[in-house]
PDB file of N, CA, C and O in Angstrom:
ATOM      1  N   UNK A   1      11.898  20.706  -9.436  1.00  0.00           N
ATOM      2  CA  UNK A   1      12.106  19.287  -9.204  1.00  0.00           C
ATOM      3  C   UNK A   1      11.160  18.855  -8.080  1.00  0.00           C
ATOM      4  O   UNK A   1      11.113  19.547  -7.064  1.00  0.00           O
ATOM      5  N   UNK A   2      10.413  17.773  -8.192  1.00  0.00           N
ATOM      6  CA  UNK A   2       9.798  17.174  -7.269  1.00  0.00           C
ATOM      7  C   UNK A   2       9.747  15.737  -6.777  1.00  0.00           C
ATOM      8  O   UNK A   2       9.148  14.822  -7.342  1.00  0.00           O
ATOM      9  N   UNK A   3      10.574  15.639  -5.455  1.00  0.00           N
ATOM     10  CA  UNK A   3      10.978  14.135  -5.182  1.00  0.00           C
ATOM     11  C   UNK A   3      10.194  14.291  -3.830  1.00  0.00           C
ATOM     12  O   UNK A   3       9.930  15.149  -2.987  1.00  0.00           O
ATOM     13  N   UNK A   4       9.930  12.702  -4.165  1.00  0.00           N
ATOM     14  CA  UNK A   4       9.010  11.722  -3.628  1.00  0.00           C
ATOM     15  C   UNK A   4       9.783  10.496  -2.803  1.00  0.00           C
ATOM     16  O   UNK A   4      10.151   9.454  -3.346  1.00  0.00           O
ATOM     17  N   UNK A   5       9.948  10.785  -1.511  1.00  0.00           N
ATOM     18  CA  UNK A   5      11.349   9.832  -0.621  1.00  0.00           C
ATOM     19  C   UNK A   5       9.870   9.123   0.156  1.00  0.00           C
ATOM     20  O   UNK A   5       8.899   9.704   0.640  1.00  0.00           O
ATOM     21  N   UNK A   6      10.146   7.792   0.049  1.00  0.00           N
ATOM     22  CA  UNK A   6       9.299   6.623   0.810  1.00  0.00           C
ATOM     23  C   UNK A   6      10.709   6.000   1.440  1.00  0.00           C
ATOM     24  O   UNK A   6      11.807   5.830   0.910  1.00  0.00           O
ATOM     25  N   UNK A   7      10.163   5.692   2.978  1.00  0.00           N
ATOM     26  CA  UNK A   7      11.285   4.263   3.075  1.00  0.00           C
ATOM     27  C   UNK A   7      10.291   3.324   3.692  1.00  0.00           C
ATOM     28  O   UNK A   7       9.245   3.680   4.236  1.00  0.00           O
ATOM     29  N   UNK A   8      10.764   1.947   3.541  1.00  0.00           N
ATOM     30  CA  UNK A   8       9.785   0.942   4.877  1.00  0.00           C
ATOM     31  C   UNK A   8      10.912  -0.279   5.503  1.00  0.00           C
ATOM     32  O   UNK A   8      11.401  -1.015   4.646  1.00  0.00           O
ATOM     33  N   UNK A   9      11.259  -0.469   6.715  1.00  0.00           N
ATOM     34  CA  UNK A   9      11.633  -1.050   7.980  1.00  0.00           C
ATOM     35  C   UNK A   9      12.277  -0.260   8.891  1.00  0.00           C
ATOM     36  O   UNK A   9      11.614   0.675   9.340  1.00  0.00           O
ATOM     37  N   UNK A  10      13.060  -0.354   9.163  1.00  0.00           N
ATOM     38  CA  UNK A  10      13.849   0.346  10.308  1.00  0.00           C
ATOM     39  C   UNK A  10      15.041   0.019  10.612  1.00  0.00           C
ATOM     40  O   UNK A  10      15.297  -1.121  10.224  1.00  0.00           O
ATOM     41  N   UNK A  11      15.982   0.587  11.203  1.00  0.00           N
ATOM     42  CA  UNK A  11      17.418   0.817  11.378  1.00  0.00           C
ATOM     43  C   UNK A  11      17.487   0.711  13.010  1.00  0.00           C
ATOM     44  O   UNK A  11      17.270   1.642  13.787  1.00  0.00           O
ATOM     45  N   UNK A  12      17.848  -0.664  13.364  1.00  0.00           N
ATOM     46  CA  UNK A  12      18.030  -0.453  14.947  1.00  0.00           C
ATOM     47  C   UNK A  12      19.097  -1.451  14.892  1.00  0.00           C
ATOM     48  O   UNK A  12      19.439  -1.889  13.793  1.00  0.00           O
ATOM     49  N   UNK A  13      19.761  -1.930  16.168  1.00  0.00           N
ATOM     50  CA  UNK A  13      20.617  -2.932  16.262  1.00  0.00           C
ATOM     51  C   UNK A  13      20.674  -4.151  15.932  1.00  0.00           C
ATOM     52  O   UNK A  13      21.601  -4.924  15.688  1.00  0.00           O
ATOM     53  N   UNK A  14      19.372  -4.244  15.957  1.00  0.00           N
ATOM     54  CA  UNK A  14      19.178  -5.983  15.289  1.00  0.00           C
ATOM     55  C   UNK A  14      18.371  -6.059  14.205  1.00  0.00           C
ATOM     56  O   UNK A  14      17.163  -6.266  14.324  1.00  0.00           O
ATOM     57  N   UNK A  15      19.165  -5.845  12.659  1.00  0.00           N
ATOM     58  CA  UNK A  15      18.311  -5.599  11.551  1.00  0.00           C
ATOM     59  C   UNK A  15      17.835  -6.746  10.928  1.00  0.00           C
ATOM     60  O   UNK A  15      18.501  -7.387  10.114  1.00  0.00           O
ATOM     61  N   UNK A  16      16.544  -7.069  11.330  1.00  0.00           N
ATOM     62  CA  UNK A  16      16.215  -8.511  10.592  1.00  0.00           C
ATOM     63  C   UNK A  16      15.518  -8.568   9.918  1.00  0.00           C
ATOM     64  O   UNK A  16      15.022  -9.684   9.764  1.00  0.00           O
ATOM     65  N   UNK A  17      14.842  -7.073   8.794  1.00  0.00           N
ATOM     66  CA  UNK A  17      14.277  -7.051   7.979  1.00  0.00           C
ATOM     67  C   UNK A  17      14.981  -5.715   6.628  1.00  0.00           C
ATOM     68  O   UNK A  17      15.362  -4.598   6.979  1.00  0.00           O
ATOM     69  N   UNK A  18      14.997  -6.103   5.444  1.00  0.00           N
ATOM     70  CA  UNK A  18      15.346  -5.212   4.742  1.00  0.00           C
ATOM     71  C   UNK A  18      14.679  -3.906   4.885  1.00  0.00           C
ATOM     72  O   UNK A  18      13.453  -3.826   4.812  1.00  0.00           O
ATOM     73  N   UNK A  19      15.484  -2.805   5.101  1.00  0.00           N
ATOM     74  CA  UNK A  19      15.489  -1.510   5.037  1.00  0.00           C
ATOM     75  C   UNK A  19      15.040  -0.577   3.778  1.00  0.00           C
ATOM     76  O   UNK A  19      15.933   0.132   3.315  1.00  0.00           O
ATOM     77  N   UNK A  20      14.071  -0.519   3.323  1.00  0.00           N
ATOM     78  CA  UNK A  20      14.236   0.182   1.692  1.00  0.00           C
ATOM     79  C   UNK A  20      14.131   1.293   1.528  1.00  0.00           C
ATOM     80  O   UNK A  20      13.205   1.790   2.169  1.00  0.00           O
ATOM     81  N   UNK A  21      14.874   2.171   0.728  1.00  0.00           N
ATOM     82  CA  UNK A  21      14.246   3.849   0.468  1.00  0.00           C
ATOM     83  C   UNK A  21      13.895   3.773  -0.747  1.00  0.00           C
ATOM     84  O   UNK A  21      14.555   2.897  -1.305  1.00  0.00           O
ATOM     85  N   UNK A  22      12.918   4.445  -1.668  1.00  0.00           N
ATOM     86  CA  UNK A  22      12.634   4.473  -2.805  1.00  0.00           C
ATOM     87  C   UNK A  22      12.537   5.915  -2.895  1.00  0.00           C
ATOM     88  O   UNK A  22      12.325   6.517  -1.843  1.00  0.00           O
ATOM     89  N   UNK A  23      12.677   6.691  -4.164  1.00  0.00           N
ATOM     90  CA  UNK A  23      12.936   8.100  -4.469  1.00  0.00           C
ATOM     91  C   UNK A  23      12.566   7.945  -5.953  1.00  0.00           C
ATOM     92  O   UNK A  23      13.083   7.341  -6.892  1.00  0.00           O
ATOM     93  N   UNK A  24      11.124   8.969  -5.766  1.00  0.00           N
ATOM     94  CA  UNK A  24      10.970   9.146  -7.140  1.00  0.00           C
ATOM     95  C   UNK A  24      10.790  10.501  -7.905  1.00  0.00           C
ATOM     96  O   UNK A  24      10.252  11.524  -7.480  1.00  0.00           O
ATOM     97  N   UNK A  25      11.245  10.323  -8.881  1.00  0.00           N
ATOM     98  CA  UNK A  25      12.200  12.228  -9.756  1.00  0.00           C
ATOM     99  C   UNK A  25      10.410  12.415 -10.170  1.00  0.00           C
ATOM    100  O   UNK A  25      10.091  11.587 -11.023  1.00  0.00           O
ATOM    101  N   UNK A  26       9.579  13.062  -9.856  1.00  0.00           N
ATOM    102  CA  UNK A  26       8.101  13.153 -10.901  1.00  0.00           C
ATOM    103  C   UNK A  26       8.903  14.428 -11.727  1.00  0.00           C
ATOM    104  O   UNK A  26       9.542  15.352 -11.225  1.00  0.00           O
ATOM    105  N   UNK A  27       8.675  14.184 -12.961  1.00  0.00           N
ATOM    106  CA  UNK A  27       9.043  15.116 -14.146  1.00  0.00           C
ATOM    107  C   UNK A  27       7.216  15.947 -13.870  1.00  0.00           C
ATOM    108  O   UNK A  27       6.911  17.058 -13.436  1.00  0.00           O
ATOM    109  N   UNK A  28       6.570  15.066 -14.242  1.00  0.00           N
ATOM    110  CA  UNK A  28       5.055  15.573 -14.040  1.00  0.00           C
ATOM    111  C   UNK A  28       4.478  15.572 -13.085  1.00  0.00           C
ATOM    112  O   UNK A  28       3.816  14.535 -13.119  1.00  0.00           O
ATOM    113  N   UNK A  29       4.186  16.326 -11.778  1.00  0.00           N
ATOM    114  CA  UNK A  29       3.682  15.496 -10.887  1.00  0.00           C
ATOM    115  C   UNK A  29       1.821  15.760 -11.237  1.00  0.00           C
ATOM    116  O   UNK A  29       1.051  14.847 -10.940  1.00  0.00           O
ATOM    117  N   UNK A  30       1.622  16.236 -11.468  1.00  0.00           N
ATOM    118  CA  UNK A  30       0.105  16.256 -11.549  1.00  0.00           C
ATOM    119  C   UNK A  30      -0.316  14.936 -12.494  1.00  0.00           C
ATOM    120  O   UNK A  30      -1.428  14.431 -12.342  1.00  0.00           O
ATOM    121  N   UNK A  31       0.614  14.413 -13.460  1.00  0.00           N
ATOM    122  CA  UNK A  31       0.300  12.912 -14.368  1.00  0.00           C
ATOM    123  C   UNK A  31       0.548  11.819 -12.619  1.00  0.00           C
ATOM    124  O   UNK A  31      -0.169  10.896 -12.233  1.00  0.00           O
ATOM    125  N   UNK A  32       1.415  12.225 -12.141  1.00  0.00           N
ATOM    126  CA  UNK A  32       1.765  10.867 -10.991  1.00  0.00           C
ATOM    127  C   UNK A  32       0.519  10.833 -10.189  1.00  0.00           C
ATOM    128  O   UNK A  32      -0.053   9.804  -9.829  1.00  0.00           O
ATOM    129  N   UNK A  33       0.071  12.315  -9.888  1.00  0.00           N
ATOM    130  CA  UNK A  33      -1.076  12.416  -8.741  1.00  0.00           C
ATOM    131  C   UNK A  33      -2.590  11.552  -9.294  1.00  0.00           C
ATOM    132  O   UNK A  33      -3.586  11.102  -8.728  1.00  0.00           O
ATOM    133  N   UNK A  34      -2.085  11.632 -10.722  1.00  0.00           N
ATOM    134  CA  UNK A  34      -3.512  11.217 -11.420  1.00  0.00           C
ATOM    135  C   UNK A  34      -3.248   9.662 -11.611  1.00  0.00           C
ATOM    136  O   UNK A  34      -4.162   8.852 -11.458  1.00  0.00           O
ATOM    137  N   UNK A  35      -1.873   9.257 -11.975  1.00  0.00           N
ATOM    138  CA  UNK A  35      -1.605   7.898 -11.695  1.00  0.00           C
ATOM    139  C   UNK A  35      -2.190   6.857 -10.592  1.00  0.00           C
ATOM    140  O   UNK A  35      -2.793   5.793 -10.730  1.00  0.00           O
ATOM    141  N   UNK A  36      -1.742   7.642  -9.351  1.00  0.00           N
ATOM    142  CA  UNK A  36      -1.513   7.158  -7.919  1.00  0.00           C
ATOM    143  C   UNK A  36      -3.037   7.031  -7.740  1.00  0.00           C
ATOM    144  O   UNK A  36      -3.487   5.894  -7.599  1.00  0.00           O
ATOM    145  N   UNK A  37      -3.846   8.042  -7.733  1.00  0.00           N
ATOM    146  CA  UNK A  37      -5.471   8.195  -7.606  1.00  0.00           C
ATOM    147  C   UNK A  37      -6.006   6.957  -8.306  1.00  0.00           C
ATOM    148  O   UNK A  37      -6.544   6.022  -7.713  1.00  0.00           O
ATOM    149  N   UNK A  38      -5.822   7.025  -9.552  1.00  0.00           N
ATOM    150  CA  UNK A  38      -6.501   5.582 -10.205  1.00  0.00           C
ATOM    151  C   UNK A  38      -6.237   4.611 -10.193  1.00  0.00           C
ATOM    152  O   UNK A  38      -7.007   3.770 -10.656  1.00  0.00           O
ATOM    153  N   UNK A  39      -4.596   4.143  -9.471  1.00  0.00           N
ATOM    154  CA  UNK A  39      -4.389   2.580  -9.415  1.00  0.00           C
ATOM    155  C   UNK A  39      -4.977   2.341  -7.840  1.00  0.00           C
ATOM    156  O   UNK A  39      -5.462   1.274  -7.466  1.00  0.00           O
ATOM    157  N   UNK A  40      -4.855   3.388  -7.110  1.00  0.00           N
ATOM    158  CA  UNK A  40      -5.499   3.534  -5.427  1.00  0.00           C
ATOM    159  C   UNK A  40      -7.353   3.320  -5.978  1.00  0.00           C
ATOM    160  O   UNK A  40      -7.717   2.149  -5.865  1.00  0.00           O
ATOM    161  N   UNK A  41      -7.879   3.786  -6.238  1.00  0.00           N
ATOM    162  CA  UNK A  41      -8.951   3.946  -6.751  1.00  0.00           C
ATOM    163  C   UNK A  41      -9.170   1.576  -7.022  1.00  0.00           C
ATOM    164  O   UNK A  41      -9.548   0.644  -6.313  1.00  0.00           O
ATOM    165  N   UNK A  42      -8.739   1.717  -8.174  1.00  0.00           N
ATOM    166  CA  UNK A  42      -9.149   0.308  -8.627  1.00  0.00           C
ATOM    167  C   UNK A  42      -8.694  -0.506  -7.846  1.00  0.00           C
ATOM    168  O   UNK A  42      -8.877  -1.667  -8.214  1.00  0.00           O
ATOM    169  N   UNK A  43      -8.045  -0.360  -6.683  1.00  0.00           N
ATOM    170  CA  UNK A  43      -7.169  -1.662  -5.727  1.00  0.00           C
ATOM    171  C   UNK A  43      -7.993  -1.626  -4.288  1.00  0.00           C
ATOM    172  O   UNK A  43      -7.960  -2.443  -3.368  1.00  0.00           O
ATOM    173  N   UNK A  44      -8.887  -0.155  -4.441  1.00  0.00           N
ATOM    174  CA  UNK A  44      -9.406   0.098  -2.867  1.00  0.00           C
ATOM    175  C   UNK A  44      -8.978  -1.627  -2.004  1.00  0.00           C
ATOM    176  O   UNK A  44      -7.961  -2.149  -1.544  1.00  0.00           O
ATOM    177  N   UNK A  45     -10.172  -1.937  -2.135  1.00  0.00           N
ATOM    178  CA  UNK A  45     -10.633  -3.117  -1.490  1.00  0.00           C
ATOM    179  C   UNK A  45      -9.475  -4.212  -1.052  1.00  0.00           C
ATOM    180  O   UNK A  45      -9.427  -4.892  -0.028  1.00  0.00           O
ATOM    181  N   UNK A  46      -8.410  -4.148  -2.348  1.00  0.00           N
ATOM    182  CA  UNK A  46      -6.941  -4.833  -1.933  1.00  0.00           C
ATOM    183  C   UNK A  46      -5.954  -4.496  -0.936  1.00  0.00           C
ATOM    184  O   UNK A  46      -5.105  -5.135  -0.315  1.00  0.00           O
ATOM    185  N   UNK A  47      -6.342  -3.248  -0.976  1.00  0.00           N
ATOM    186  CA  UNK A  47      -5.437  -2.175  -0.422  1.00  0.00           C
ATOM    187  C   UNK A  47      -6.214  -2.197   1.310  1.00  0.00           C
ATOM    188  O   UNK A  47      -5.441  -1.909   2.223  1.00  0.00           O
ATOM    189  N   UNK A  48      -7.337  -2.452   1.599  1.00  0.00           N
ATOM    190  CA  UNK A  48      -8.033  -2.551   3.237  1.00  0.00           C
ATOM    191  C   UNK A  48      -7.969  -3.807   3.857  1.00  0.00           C
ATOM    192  O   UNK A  48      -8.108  -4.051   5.056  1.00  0.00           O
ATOM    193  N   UNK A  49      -7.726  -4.649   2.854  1.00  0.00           N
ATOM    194  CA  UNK A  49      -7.733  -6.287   2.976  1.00  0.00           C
ATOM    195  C   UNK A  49      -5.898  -6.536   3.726  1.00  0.00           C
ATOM    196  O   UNK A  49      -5.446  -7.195   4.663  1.00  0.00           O
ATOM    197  N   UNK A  50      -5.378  -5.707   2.808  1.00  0.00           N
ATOM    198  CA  UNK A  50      -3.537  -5.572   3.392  1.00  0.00           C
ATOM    199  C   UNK A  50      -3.905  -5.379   4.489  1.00  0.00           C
ATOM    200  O   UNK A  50      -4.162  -6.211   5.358  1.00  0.00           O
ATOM    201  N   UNK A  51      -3.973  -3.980   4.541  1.00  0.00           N
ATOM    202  CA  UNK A  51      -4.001  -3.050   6.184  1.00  0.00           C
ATOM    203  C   UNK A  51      -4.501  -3.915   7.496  1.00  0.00           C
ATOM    204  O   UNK A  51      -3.948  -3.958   8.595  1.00  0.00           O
ATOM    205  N   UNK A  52      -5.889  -4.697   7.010  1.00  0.00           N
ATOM    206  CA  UNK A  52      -6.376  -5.509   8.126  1.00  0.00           C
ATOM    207  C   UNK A  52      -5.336  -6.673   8.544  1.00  0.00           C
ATOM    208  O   UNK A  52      -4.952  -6.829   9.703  1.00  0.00           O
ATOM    209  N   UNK A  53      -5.008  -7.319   7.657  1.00  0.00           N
ATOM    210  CA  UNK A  53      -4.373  -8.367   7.497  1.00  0.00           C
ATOM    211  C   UNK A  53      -3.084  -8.065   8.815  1.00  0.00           C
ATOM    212  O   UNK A  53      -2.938  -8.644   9.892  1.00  0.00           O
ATOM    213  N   UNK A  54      -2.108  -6.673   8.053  1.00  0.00           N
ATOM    214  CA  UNK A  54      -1.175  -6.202   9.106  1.00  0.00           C
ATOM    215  C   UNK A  54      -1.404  -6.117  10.751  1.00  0.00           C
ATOM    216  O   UNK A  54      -0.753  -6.635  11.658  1.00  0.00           O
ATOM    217  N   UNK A  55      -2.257  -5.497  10.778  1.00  0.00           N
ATOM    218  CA  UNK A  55      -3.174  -4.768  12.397  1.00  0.00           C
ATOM    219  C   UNK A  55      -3.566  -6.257  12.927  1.00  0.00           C
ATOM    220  O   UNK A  55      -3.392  -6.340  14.142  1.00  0.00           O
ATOM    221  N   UNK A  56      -4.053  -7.459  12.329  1.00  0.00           N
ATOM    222  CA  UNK A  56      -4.675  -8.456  12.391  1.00  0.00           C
ATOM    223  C   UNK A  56      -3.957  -9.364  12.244  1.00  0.00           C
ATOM    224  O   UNK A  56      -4.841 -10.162  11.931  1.00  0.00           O
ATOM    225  N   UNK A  57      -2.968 -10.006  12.200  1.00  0.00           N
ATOM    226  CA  UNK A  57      -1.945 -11.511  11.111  1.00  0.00           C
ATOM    227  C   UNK A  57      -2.342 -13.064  12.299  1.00  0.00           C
ATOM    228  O   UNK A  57      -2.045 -13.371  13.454  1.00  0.00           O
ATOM    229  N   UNK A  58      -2.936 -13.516  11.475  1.00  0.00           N
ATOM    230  CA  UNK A  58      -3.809 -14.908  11.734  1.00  0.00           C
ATOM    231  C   UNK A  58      -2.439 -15.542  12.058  1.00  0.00           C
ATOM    232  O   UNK A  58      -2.368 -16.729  12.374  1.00  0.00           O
TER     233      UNK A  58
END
């Protein structure tokens, strides 16, 4: 079995953003690794434009 645990916000006293865990079962993981590579692959540029945006928010 191979699980894949992501979460994104945080758990402190004053929760003012949703908390999420996501968990995923890969039956295949070498099909997911090849998944993940090619939608990462075709989004590069979307995907640096986020990141800046975060580090950066106008």
């Amino acid at each position: 079995m191979h699980l894949y645990i992501d979460e994104s916000g945080s758990i402190n006293n004053k929760l003012n953003k949703p908390f999420v865990i996501a968990i995923v079962n890969a039956l295949n993981p070498k099909k997911l690794n090849s998944v993940y590579k090619r939608f990462v692959k075709s989004r590069i540029k979307d995907l640096k434009d986020l990141d800046k945006e975060l580090l950066n928010p106008t």
